[in-house]
């Protein structure tokens, strides 16, 4: 399954991912009109003075799906995407999914006179995640699990080689 992975060492905290996410899920192209009404599905937090993007992991056994009282939150068996946005059951805003999510990546959205839960849907309607496409540093990637493992191995090898090269000087 393809997943969104974060390479926190590359993130510069530019917030492009947050803005792109909001725009991808809004009805308007103009950020000023959606900034306060469309919640982001990716969260940028500062941890030990470094920005860290945090996004849904689309867990193998998602706690949010188990906690959903109406069955609105579901995991697609083919894609592995966990979402409540394309299902016939409706979110009633009980927040059980919010409380169950171990990563805190489910947001609240005003929908008429009620609030509903929203989370990363990997931008299914767009074809590729907006956060990934908008990241100028390549800190957010969309890869198969094995592909990401190989990427991390290469990155580690480059870091080791760089460290060893620094010792010789």
Short mmCIF file of C-alpha atoms in Angstrom, two decimals:
data_model
loop_
_atom_site.label_atom_id
_atom_site.label_comp_id
_atom_site.label_asym_id
_atom_site.label_seq_id
_atom_site.Cartn_x
_atom_site.Cartn_y
_atom_site.Cartn_z
CA UNK A 1 0.00 0.00 0.00
CA UNK A 2 1.24 3.47 -0.84
CA UNK A 3 1.47 5.75 2.17
CA UNK A 4 2.40 9.30 2.95
CA UNK A 5 5.74 9.35 4.74
CA UNK A 6 7.48 12.30 6.36
CA UNK A 7 11.21 12.86 6.30
CA UNK A 8 11.40 15.32 9.16
CA UNK A 9 15.05 16.21 8.54
CA UNK A 10 14.03 17.81 5.23
CA UNK A 11 11.05 19.83 6.53
CA UNK A 12 11.69 23.58 6.77
CA UNK A 13 8.24 24.43 8.19
CA UNK A 14 7.11 26.42 5.14
CA UNK A 15 3.47 25.34 5.65
CA UNK A 16 2.96 24.71 1.90
CA UNK A 17 1.57 21.27 2.79
CA UNK A 18 -1.04 22.75 5.11
CA UNK A 19 -2.21 25.35 2.59
CA UNK A 20 -2.24 22.81 -0.26
CA UNK A 21 -4.29 20.39 1.85
CA UNK A 22 -6.87 23.02 2.71
CA UNK A 23 -7.15 24.15 -0.92
CA UNK A 24 -7.45 20.56 -2.18
CA UNK A 25 -10.49 19.96 0.02
CA UNK A 26 -12.22 23.32 -0.37
CA UNK A 27 -14.69 24.61 -2.90
CA UNK A 28 -12.68 27.76 -3.52
CA UNK A 29 -9.24 28.37 -5.04
CA UNK A 30 -8.73 31.44 -2.89
CA UNK A 31 -6.93 30.64 0.32
CA UNK A 32 -8.13 33.74 2.14
CA UNK A 33 -11.73 32.55 1.80
CA UNK A 34 -11.05 29.02 3.14
CA UNK A 35 -8.25 29.58 5.66
CA UNK A 36 -10.58 29.60 8.67
CA UNK A 37 -13.35 27.31 7.40
CA UNK A 38 -11.54 24.36 5.79
CA UNK A 39 -9.52 22.33 8.30
CA UNK A 40 -6.21 20.90 7.27
CA UNK A 41 -5.72 17.17 7.25
CA UNK A 42 -1.97 17.51 7.82
CA UNK A 43 -0.69 19.09 11.01
CA UNK A 44 2.64 20.84 11.39
CA UNK A 45 3.97 20.85 14.93
CA UNK A 46 7.25 22.09 16.32
CA UNK A 47 9.12 19.43 18.28
CA UNK A 48 12.44 20.34 19.88
CA UNK A 49 12.64 23.47 17.69
CA UNK A 50 12.13 21.53 14.47
CA UNK A 51 8.96 21.40 12.35
CA UNK A 52 7.38 17.96 12.00
CA UNK A 53 4.46 17.33 9.63
CA UNK A 54 1.99 14.84 11.08
CA UNK A 55 -0.54 13.04 8.92
CA UNK A 56 -2.84 10.02 9.19
CA UNK A 57 -1.00 6.70 9.01
CA UNK A 58 -4.00 4.83 7.57
CA UNK A 59 -3.34 2.15 10.19
CA UNK A 60 -3.61 -1.56 9.48
CA UNK A 61 -6.19 -1.84 12.26
CA UNK A 62 -7.46 1.73 12.63
CA UNK A 63 -8.74 2.63 16.08
CA UNK A 64 -10.90 5.38 14.53
CA UNK A 65 -12.81 2.81 12.46
CA UNK A 66 -13.37 0.59 15.49
CA UNK A 67 -14.60 3.56 17.52
CA UNK A 68 -16.99 4.95 14.88
CA UNK A 69 -20.54 4.47 16.12
CA UNK A 70 -22.26 4.89 12.73
CA UNK A 71 -19.78 3.06 10.51
CA UNK A 72 -19.00 6.27 8.66
CA UNK A 73 -15.27 5.86 9.22
CA UNK A 74 -14.17 2.95 7.10
CA UNK A 75 -11.04 1.40 5.69
CA UNK A 76 -11.09 0.63 1.98
CA UNK A 77 -9.95 -2.95 1.62
CA UNK A 78 -8.41 -2.36 -1.82
CA UNK A 79 -6.55 0.91 -1.22
CA UNK A 80 -6.10 0.82 2.56
CA UNK A 81 -7.34 4.40 2.79
CA UNK A 82 -9.19 5.19 6.01
CA UNK A 83 -11.84 7.88 5.58
CA UNK A 84 -15.35 8.94 6.44
CA UNK A 85 -15.80 11.28 3.49
CA UNK A 86 -16.93 8.95 0.72
CA UNK A 87 -19.13 6.54 2.63
CA UNK A 88 -22.91 6.37 2.54
CA UNK A 89 -23.03 6.41 6.33
CA UNK A 90 -22.83 9.88 7.78
CA UNK A 91 -20.59 11.22 10.46
CA UNK A 92 -22.72 12.40 13.36
CA UNK A 93 -19.92 14.29 15.06
CA UNK A 94 -19.71 12.07 18.14
CA UNK A 95 -15.88 12.48 18.23
CA UNK A 96 -15.25 8.85 19.11
CA UNK A 97 -12.76 8.69 16.22
CA UNK A 98 -11.02 11.84 17.47
CA UNK A 99 -10.61 10.32 20.91
CA UNK A 100 -9.49 6.94 19.54
CA UNK A 101 -6.85 8.18 17.05
CA UNK A 102 -3.41 7.69 18.64
CA UNK A 103 -1.87 10.38 16.39
CA UNK A 104 -4.41 13.19 16.90
CA UNK A 105 -4.79 13.81 13.17
CA UNK A 106 -8.58 13.94 12.92
CA UNK A 107 -9.97 17.48 12.72
CA UNK A 108 -13.39 19.01 13.11
CA UNK A 109 -15.20 20.76 10.26
CA UNK A 110 -18.34 22.84 10.35
CA UNK A 111 -20.87 21.24 7.96
CA UNK A 112 -24.03 23.31 7.97
CA UNK A 113 -25.37 23.34 11.51
CA UNK A 114 -23.22 20.46 12.72
CA UNK A 115 -19.57 19.53 12.97
CA UNK A 116 -18.12 16.46 11.33
CA UNK A 117 -14.79 14.70 11.58
CA UNK A 118 -12.34 15.01 8.68
CA UNK A 119 -8.97 13.40 8.11
CA UNK A 120 -6.45 12.66 5.39
CA UNK A 121 -8.05 10.90 2.44
CA UNK A 122 -4.81 10.92 0.40
CA UNK A 123 -6.61 13.35 -1.94
CA UNK A 124 -8.38 10.52 -3.75
CA UNK A 125 -10.32 12.96 -5.93
CA UNK A 126 -7.10 14.72 -6.97
CA UNK A 127 -5.13 11.63 -7.87
CA UNK A 128 -2.13 12.42 -5.66
CA UNK A 129 -1.76 13.98 -2.21
CA UNK A 130 -1.64 17.78 -2.40
CA UNK A 131 0.75 17.94 0.57
CA UNK A 132 3.26 15.76 -1.26
CA UNK A 133 2.96 17.70 -4.50
CA UNK A 134 3.41 21.04 -2.75
CA UNK A 135 6.46 20.23 -0.60
CA UNK A 136 9.45 22.11 -2.04
CA UNK A 137 11.98 20.13 0.01
CA UNK A 138 10.70 16.61 -0.64
CA UNK A 139 10.00 16.17 3.06
CA UNK A 140 6.65 14.52 2.38
CA UNK A 141 6.64 11.55 0.02
CA UNK A 142 4.00 9.11 -1.22
CA UNK A 143 5.53 5.66 -1.66
CA UNK A 144 5.00 1.96 -1.26
CA UNK A 145 6.27 0.63 2.07
CA UNK A 146 9.18 -1.24 0.49
CA UNK A 147 10.10 1.76 -1.67
CA UNK A 148 10.25 3.99 1.42
CA UNK A 149 12.38 1.45 3.29
CA UNK A 150 14.87 1.46 0.40
CA UNK A 151 14.79 5.27 0.33
CA UNK A 152 15.58 5.43 4.06
CA UNK A 153 18.43 2.92 3.61
CA UNK A 154 19.96 5.09 0.88
CA UNK A 155 19.56 8.20 3.05
CA UNK A 156 21.27 6.44 5.98
CA UNK A 157 24.13 5.29 3.75
CA UNK A 158 24.59 8.83 2.47
CA UNK A 159 24.66 10.16 6.03
CA UNK A 160 27.17 7.52 7.13
CA UNK A 161 29.37 8.24 4.11
CA UNK A 162 29.13 11.96 4.81
CA UNK A 163 30.06 11.46 8.49
CA UNK A 164 33.04 9.26 7.60
CA UNK A 165 34.19 11.80 5.02
CA UNK A 166 34.07 14.47 7.73
CA UNK A 167 36.34 12.40 10.00
CA UNK A 168 39.10 12.29 7.40
CA UNK A 169 39.38 16.06 7.21
#
